[in-house]
Coordinates of C-alpha atoms in Angstrom, one line a residue:
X1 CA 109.6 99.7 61.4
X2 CA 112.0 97.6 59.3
X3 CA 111.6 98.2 55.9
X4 CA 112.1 94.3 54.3
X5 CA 112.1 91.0 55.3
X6 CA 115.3 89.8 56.1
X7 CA 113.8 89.2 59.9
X8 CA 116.6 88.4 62.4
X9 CA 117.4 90.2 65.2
X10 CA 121.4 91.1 64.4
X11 CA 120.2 92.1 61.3
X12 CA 121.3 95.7 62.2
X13 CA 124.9 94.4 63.6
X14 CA 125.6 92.4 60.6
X15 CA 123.8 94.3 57.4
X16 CA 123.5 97.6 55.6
X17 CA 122.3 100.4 56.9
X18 CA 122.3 102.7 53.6
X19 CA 118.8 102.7 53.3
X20 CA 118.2 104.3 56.8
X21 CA 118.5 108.1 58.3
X22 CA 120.3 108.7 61.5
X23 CA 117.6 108.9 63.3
X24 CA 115.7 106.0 62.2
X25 CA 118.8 104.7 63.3
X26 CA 118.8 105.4 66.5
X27 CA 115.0 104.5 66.9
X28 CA 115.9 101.5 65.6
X29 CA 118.5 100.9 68.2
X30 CA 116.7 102.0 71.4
X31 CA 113.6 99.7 70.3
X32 CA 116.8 96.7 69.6
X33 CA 117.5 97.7 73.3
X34 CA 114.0 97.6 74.8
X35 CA 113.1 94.2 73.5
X36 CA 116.8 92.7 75.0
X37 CA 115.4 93.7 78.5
X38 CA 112.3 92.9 78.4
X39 CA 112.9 89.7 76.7
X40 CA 116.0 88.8 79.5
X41 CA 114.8 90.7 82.4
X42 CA 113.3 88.2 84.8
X43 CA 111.3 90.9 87.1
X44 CA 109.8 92.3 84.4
X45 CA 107.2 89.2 84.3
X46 CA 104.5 89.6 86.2
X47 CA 102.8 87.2 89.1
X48 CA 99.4 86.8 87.8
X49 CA 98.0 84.9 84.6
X50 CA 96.5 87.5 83.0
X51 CA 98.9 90.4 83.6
X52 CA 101.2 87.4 81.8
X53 CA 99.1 87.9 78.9
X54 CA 99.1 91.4 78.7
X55 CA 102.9 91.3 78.6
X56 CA 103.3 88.5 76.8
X57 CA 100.8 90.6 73.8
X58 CA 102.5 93.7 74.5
X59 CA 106.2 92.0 73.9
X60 CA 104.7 90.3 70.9
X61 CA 103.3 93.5 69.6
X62 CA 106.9 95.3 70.0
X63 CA 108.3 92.1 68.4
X64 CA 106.3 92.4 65.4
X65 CA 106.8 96.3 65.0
X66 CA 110.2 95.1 64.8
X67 CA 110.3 92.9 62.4
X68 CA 107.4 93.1 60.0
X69 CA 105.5 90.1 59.3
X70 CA 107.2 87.0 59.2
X71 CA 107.0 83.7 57.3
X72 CA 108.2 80.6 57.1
X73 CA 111.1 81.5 54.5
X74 CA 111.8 84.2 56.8
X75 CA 110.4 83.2 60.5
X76 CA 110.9 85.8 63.6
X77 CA 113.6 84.3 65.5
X78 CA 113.8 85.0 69.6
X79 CA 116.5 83.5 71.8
X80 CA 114.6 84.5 75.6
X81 CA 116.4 84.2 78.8
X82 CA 113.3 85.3 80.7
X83 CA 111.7 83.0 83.4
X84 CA 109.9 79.7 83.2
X85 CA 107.0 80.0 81.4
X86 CA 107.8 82.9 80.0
X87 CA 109.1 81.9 76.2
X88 CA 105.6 79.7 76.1
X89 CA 103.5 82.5 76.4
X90 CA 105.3 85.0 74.3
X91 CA 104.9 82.0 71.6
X92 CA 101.1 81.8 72.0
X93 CA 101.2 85.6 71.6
X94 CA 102.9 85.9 68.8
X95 CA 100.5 82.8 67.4
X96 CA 97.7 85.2 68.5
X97 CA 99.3 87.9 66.4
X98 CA 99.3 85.2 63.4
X99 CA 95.6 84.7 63.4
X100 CA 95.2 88.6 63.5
X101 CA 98.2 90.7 62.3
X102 CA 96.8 93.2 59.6
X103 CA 99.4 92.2 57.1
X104 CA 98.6 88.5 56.9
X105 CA 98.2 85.4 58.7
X106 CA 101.3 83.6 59.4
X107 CA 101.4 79.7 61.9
X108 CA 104.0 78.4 63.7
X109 CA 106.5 77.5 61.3
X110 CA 107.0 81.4 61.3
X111 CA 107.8 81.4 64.8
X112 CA 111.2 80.0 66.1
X113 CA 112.0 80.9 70.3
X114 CA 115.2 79.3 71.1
X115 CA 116.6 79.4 74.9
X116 CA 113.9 78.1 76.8
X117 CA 113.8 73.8 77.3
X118 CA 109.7 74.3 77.9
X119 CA 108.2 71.9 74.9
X120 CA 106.6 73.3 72.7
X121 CA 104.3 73.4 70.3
X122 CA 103.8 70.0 70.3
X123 CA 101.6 70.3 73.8
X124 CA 100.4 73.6 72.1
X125 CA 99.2 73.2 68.9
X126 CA 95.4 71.5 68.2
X127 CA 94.7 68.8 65.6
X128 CA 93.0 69.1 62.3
X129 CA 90.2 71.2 63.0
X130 CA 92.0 73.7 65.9
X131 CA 94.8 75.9 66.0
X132 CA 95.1 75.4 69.5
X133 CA 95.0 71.5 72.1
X134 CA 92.2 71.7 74.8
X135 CA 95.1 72.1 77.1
X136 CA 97.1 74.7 75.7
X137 CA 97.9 78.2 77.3
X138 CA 95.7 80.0 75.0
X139 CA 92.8 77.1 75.7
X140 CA 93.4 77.3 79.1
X141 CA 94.5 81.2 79.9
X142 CA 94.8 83.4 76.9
X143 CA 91.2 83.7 75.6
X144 CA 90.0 84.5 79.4
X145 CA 91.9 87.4 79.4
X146 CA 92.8 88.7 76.1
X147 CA 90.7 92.0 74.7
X148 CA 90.4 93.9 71.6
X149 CA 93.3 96.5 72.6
X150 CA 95.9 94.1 72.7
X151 CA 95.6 93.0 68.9
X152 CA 96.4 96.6 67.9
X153 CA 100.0 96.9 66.7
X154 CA 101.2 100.1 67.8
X155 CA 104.5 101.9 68.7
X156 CA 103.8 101.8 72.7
X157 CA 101.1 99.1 73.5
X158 CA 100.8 98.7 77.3
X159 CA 102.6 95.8 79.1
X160 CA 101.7 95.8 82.6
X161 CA 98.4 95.8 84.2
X162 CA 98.2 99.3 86.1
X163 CA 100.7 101.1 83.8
X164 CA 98.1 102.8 81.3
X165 CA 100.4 104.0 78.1
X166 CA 98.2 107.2 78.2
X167 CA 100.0 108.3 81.2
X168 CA 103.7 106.7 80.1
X169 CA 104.1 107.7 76.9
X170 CA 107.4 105.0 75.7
X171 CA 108.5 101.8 76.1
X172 CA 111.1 103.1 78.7
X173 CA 109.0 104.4 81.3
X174 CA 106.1 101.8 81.2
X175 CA 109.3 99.5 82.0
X176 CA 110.4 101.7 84.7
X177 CA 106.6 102.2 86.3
X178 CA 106.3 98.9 85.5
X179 CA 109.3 97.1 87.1
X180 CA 108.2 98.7 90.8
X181 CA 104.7 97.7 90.1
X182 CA 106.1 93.6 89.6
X183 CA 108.3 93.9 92.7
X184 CA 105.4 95.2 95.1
X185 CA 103.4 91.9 93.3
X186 CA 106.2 89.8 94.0
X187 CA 106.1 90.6 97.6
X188 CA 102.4 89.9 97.8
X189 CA 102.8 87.0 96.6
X190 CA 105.7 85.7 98.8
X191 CA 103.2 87.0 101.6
X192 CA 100.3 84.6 100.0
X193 CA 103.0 81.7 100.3
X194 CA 103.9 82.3 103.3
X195 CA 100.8 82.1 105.1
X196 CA 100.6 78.9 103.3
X197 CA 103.3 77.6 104.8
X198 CA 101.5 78.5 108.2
X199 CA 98.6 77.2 106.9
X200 CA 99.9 73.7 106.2
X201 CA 102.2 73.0 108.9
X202 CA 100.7 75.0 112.5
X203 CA 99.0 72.3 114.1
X204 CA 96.8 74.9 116.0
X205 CA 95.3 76.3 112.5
X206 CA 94.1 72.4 111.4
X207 CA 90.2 72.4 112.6
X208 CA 88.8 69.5 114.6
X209 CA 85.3 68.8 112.9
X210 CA 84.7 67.6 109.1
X211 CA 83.0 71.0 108.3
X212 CA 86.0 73.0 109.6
X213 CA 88.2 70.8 108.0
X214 CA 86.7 71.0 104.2
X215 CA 86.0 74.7 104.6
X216 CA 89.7 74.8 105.7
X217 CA 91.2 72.7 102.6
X218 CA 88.8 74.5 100.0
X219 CA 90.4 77.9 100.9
X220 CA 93.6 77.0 100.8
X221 CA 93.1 75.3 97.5
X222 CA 91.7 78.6 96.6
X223 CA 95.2 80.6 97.7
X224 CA 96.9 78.1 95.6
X225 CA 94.6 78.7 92.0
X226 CA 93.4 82.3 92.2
X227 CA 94.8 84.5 89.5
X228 CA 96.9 81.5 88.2
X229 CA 97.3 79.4 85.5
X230 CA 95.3 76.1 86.1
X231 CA 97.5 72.8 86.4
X232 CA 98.0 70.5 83.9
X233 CA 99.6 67.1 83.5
X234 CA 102.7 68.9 82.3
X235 CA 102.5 71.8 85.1
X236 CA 101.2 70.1 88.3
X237 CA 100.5 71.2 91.5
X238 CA 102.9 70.0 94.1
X239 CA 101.5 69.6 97.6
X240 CA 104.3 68.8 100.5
X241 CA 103.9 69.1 104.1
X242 CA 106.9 69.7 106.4
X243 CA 105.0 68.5 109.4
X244 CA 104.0 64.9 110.1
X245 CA 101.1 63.6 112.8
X246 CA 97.6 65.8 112.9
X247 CA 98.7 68.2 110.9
X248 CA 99.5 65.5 107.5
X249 CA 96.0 64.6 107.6
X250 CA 95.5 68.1 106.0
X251 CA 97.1 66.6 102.7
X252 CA 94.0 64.1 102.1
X253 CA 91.9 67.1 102.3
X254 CA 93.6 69.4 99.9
X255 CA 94.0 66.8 97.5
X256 CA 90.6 66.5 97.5
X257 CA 89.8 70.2 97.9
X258 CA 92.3 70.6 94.6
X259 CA 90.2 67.9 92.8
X260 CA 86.8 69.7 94.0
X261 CA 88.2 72.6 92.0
X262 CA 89.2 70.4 89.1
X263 CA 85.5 69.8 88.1
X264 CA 85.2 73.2 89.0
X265 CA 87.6 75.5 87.9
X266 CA 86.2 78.4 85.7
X267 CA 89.1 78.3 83.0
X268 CA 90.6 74.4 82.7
X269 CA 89.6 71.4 84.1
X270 CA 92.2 69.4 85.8
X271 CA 92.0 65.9 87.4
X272 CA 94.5 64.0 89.8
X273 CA 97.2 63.7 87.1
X274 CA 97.8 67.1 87.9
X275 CA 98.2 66.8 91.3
X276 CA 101.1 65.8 92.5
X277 CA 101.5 65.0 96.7
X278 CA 105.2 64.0 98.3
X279 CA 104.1 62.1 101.4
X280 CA 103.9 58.4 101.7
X281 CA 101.6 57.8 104.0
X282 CA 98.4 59.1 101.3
X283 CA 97.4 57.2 98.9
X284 CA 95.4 58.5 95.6
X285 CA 94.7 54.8 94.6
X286 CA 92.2 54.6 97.4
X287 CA 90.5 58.1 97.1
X288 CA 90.4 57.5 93.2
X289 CA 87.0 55.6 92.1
X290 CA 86.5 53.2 88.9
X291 CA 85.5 53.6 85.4
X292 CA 82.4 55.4 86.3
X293 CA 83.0 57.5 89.0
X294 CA 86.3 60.0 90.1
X295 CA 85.6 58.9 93.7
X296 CA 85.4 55.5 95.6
X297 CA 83.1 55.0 98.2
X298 CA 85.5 55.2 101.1
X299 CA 86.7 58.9 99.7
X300 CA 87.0 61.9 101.8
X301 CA 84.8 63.4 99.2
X302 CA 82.0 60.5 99.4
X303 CA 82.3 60.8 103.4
X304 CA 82.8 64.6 104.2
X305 CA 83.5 66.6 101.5
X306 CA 79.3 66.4 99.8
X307 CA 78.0 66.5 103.0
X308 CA 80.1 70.1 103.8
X309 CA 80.4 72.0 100.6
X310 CA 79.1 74.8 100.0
X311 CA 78.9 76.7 96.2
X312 CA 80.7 79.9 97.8
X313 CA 83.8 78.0 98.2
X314 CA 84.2 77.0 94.8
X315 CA 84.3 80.8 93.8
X316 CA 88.2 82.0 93.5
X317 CA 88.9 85.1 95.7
X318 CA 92.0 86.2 97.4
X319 CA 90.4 86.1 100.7
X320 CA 88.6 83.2 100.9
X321 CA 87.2 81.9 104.4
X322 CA 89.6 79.8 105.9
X323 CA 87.6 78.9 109.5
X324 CA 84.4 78.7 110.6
X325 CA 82.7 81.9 113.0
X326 CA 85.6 83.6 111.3
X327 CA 84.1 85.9 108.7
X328 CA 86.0 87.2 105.5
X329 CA 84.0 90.2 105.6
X330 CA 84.9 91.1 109.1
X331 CA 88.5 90.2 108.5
X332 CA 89.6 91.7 105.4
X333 CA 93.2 89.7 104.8
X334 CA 94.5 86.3 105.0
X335 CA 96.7 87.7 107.9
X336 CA 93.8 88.7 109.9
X337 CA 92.0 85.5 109.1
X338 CA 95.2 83.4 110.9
X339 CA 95.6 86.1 113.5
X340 CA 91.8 85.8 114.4
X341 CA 92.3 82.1 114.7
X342 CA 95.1 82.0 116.6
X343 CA 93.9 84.7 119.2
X344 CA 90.7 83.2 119.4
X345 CA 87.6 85.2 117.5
X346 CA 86.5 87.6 120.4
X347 CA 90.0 88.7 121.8
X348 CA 91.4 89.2 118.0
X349 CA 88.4 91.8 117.2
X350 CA 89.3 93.5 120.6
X351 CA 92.8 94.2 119.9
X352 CA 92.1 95.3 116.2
X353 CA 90.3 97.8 117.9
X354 CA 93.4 98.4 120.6
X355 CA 95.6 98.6 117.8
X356 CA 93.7 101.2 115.5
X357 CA 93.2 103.7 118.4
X358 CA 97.4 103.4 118.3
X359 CA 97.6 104.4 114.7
X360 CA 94.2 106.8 114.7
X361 CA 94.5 108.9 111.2
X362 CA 94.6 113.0 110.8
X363 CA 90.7 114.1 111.5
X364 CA 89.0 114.5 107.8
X365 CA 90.1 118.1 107.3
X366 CA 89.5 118.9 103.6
X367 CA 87.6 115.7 102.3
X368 CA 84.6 115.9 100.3
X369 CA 81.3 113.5 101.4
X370 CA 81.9 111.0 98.9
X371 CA 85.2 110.1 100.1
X372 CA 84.5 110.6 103.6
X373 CA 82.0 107.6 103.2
X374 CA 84.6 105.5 101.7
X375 CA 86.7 106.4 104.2
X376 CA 84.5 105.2 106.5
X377 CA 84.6 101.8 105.1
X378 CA 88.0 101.5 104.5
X379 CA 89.5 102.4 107.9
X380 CA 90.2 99.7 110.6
X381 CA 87.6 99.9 113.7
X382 CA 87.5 102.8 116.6
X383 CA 89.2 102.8 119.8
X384 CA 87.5 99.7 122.4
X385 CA 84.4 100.9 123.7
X386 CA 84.6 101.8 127.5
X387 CA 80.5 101.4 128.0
X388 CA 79.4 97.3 128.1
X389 CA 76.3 97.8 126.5
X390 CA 76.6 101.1 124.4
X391 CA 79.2 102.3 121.8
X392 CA 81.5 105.6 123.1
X393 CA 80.1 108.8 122.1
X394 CA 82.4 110.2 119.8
X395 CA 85.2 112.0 120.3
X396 CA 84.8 114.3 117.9
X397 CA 82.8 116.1 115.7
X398 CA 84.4 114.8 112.4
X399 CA 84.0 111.0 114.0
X400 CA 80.6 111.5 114.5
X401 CA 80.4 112.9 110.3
X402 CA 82.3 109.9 109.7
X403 CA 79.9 107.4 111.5
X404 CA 76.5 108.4 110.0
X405 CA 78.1 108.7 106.7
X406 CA 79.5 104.8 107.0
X407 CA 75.9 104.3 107.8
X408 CA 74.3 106.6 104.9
X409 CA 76.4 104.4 102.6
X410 CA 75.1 101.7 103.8
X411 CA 71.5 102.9 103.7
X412 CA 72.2 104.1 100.0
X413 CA 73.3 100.6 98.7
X414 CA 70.8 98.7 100.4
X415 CA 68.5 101.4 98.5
X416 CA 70.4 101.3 95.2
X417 CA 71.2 97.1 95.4
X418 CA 68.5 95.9 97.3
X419 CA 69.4 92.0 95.3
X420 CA 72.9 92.3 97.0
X421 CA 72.0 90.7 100.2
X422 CA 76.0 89.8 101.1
X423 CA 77.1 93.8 99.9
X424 CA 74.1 95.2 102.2
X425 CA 74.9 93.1 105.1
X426 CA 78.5 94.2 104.5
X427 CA 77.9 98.2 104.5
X428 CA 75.9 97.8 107.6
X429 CA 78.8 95.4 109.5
X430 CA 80.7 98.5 108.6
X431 CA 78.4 101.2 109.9
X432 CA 78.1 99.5 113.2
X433 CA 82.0 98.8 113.5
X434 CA 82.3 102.5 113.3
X435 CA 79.8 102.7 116.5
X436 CA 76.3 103.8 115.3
X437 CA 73.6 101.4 117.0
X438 CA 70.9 102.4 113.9
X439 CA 73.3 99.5 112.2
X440 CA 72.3 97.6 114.8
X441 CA 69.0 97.3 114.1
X442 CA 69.5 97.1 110.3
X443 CA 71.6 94.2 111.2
X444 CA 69.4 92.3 113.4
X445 CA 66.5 92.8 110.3
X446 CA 68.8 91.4 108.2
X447 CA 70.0 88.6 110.4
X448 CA 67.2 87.1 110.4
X449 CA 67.9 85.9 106.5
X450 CA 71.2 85.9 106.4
X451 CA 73.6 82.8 106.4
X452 CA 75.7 80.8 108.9
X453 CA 78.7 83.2 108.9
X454 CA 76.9 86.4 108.5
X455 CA 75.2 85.8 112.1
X456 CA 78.6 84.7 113.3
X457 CA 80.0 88.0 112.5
X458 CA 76.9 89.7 113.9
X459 CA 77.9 87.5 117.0
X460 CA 81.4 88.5 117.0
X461 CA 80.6 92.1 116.5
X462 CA 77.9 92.2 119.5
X463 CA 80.8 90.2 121.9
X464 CA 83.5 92.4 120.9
X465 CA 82.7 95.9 119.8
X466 CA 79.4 96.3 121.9
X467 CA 80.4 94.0 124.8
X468 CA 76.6 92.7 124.9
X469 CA 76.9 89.0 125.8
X470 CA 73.9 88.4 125.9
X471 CA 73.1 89.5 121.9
X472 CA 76.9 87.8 121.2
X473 CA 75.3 84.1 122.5
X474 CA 71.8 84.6 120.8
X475 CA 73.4 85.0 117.2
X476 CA 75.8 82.4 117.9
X477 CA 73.3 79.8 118.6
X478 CA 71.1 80.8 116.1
X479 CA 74.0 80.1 113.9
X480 CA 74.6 77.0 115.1
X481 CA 70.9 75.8 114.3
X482 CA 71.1 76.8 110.4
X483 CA 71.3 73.4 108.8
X484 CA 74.5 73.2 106.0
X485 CA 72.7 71.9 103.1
X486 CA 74.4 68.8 101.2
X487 CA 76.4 69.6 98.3
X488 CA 77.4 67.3 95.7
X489 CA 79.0 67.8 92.6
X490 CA 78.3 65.7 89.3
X491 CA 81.4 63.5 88.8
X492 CA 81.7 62.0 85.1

C-alpha cells in the first residue's frame, strides 16, 4: 500500500500526502485504524495456541501491506498494548514474513515492537546455524500450526479460526465476527478452569487407589496443556492448591503427571524447571533422580505412576478421562465427568435420562436421513425406561426412525472402519442409549475385545438404561479381571 520506504506508523500524521488520491487516502486511514485495534484490543486475542498464530500471521500480514518491506535502515516499528504474549508472537510472525515476504528477506534488526517488557529476541533467536533457539515460540508453536495460506500477503487474510475471509469480505467484519467468536472462547475457557479448581481442591473428587489417582493427575495435566503453548523455563506452569490434608497429596501427582507429559509432549519438551509448585510440604529434590535418571527410586513415578500408565493418557484431548468406570465416551464433557463422580456412576446416567425427557426436542419434522442419524448421536439419552429388563417402546413413530437410524450408523461405520475398534464401539453405545436392544448384542460381541473402560460403560449402560443387574455386575467384574499392563517411559 505505501508507495516508499519511510516505514513508521505516524508517517501519515506527520508527512506529505501529495503523492496520494483521496481515496487512497482514506484507505490508507481505515487500514491505520484497523491495525490500532487490533494491535491494542485485548479480546481480540484468541485462547488457543494455534488460533494465536493465525492472528498473529494475519496481523503481521496487515502490517506488512502497510508498510512495504522493511530493513534495517528503515525497520517496521510497532508499539502493542495487546496482552501478554501477544507482542512475542506478532514478532515471530513478522520473522516468519522475513524468511518468506516476496520482496526480500529481511531479520530482526528490521523488526522493532516497543510496549511489551516480554524479552525478546534474545530467548528467540537460534545460534549460528538457526534462525530460531530450540525453545522459541516458532520451535515450540509456530511451525505446528502454520500453513501455506498464511504466507500470502493479501488485502484481507483471515485472522481468526472460524471466520473464513470468503464469507467476511474486510478487515472490519472478520473483527466484528471475530470478536464474539473470542468471547464465547473465553468463556470456555473460564469453564475449563473452573472445573479445575473443583478438580484440585473437592476432597470427594481425589480417588483412593494408585490407579485412580494417576489416571486422575494425567487428565488434569491434560486440561492444563491441551491447545496451549507448552511451558518453558521462562513460562512455567504454576500448580497451587487452596486445600491442605488428602486433598494436597494431589500436588505430588500432577507434578509428576506434568513431568509424564514433559517427555511426552507432541510439540516441546519440558522438564521440572518448568514446573513451578507453591506448597511447602512437596519437595522436587526427592522425586528428582541423579545424573542418569529424571526419577529417584522412591518417586511417585518409580512407585505408581509405570505401574498405572497407560499410552491413551498421554494423548491431549479436551475431554480426557478423569475417573475410573467413568467413561469419556459415555460422558461427553468435563462437567458430566465431575457430575458422574459426584452422583455416583449409576444414579448420574439415570438422571441424564430424567433430565433429557424435561427438555425432549421438536419431533424430526423436515430432516433429511443423514442428519437424522447424526441427530441421533448427538442428542442426550431418552426418557428412563419404565420396563427393568427391556427398553420402552417408542413413543413415537419419528423416535423409532431415529433409533434404527442411530443404529444404521453404527452398522455403516463398523462397515466402513472396521480398524476403528474405539469409533465402532462408540456408534453402537449410542444406538443402544437411544433404546434398540440389536446394539445390545453388537455390544456384547464387541465387549468381549474391548478394554477396561469400554466394559465399564457397557456396565453402566446395562445398570442404568436397561435396569438389568444382572448384565450390569457381569461386565463390571469382567472389567475388573483385565490386567493394566506396566507402562514405563524411557527417561534420559
Amino acid at each position: 500500500m505505501r508507495k516508499n520506504h519511510r516505514l513508521y506508523l505516524e508517517f501519515f500524521d506527520h508527512g506529505s500526502d501529495e503523492d496520494y488520491s483521496s481515496e487512497e487516502l482514506k484507505r490508507i486511514e481505515e487500514r491505520k485504524q484497523q491495525i490500532y485495534r487490533l494491535l491494542s484490543d485485548r479480546s481480540l486475542f484468541p485462547q488457543t495456541a494455534s488460533a494465536r498464530v493465525k492472528f498473529a500471521m494475519g496481523v503481521a500480514n496487515l502490517l506488512l501491506g502497510y508498510f512495504g518491506l522493511p530493513s534495517k535502515t528503515y525497520p517496521i516499528q510497532v508499539n502493542t498494548k495487546g496482552p501478554a504474549g501477544f507482542a512475542r508472537y506478532l514478532w515471530t510472525a513478522l520473522m516468519v514474513f522475513g524468511k518468506h515476504h516476496p520482496d526480500g528477506a529481511f531479520g530482526h534488526e528490521a523488526i522493532v515492537i516497543s510496549g511489551s517488557s516480554e524479552r525478546y529476541p534474545e530467548e528467540e533467536l537460534g545460534g549460528f546455524w538457526s534462525t530460531f533457539s530450540a525453545k522459541s515460540l516458532y520451535e515450540t508453536v509456530f511451525k505446528h500450526y502454520l500453513t501455506q495460506e498464511m504466507l500470502v500477503l493479501t488485502e484481507n487474510p483471515e485472522l481468526f479460526e472460524g471466520v473464513s475471509s470468503e464469507q467476511y469480505k474486510t478487515v472490519d467484519e472478520q473483527i466484528t465476527a471475530g470478536k464474539e467468536k473470542i468471547a464465547k472462547e473465553l468463556d470456555k475457557e473460564k469453564e475449563k478452569q473452573q472445573h479445575i479448581e473443583t478438580l484440585l481442591n473437592n476432597p470427594l473428587l481425589f480417588p483412593k487407589t494408585p490407579s485412580a489417582r494417576v489416571k486422575f493427575a494425567m487428565a488434569i495435566a491434560n486440561l492444563y496443556l491441551v491447545n496451549k503453548e507448552p511451558p518453558s523455563e521462562e513460562h512455567p506452569i504454576v500448580i497451587e492448591i487452596r486445600n491442605t490434608g488428602e486433598t494436597s497429596k494431589i500436588v505430588r501427582y500432577l507434578w509428576t503427571a506434568f513431568m509424564v507429559f514433559g517427555k511426552n509432549h507432541p510439540h516441546a519438551p519440558f522438564n521440572h524447571k518448568a514446573i513451578v509448585v507453591h506448597d511447602c510440604t512437596f519437595s522436587e529434590d526427592k522425586e528428582l533422580g541423579g545424573f542418569w535418571s529424571t526419577f529417584s527410586k522412591v518417586s511417585l513415578y518409580e512407585t505408581e505412576f509405570k505401574h498405572h500408565l497407560h499410552p491413551s493418557m498421554l494423548v491431549l484431548s479436551e475431554n480426557p478421562e478423569l475417573f475410573e468406570g467413568i467413561s469419556n465416551e459415555v460422558y461427553r464433557t468435563i462437567a458430566e465427568q465431575i457430575r458422574a463422580k459426584e452422583e455416583g456412576p449409576f444414579k448420574s446416567l439415570a438422571q441424564m435420562q430424567a433430565e433429557a425427557s424435561t427438555h425432549e426436542v421438536p419431533q424430526n419434522k423436515g430432516l433429511t436421513q443423514a442428519s437424522k442419524m447424526q441427530k441421533a448421536l448427538c442428542d442426550k439419552p431418552s426418557s428412563a425406561k419404565t420396563s427393568s429388563s427391556t427398553p420402552s417402546i417408542p413413543s413415537s413413530a419419528s423416535d423409532k426412525e431415529t433409533e434404527q437410524s442411530a443404529l444404521e450408523l453404527a452398522q455403516l461405520t463398523e462397515e466402513n472402519k472396521p480398524g476403528d475398534f474405539k469409533q465402532v464401539f462408540s456408534s453402537y453405545l449410542h444406538a443402544a442409549r437411544s433404546g434398540h436392544s440389536e446394539a445390545l448384542v453388537s455390544l456384547e460381541r464387541l465387549a468381549q475385545e474391548a478394554n477396561k473402560d469400554q466394559q465399564l460403560a457397557l456396565s453402566q449402560l446395562y445398570g442404568s438404561f436397561f435396569h438389568n443387574d444382572e448384565k450390569a455386575a457381569y461386565w463390571r467384574q469382567k472389567a475388573t479381571e483385565i490386567a493394566q499392563p506396566s507402562f514405563d517411559i524411557q527417561f534420559n
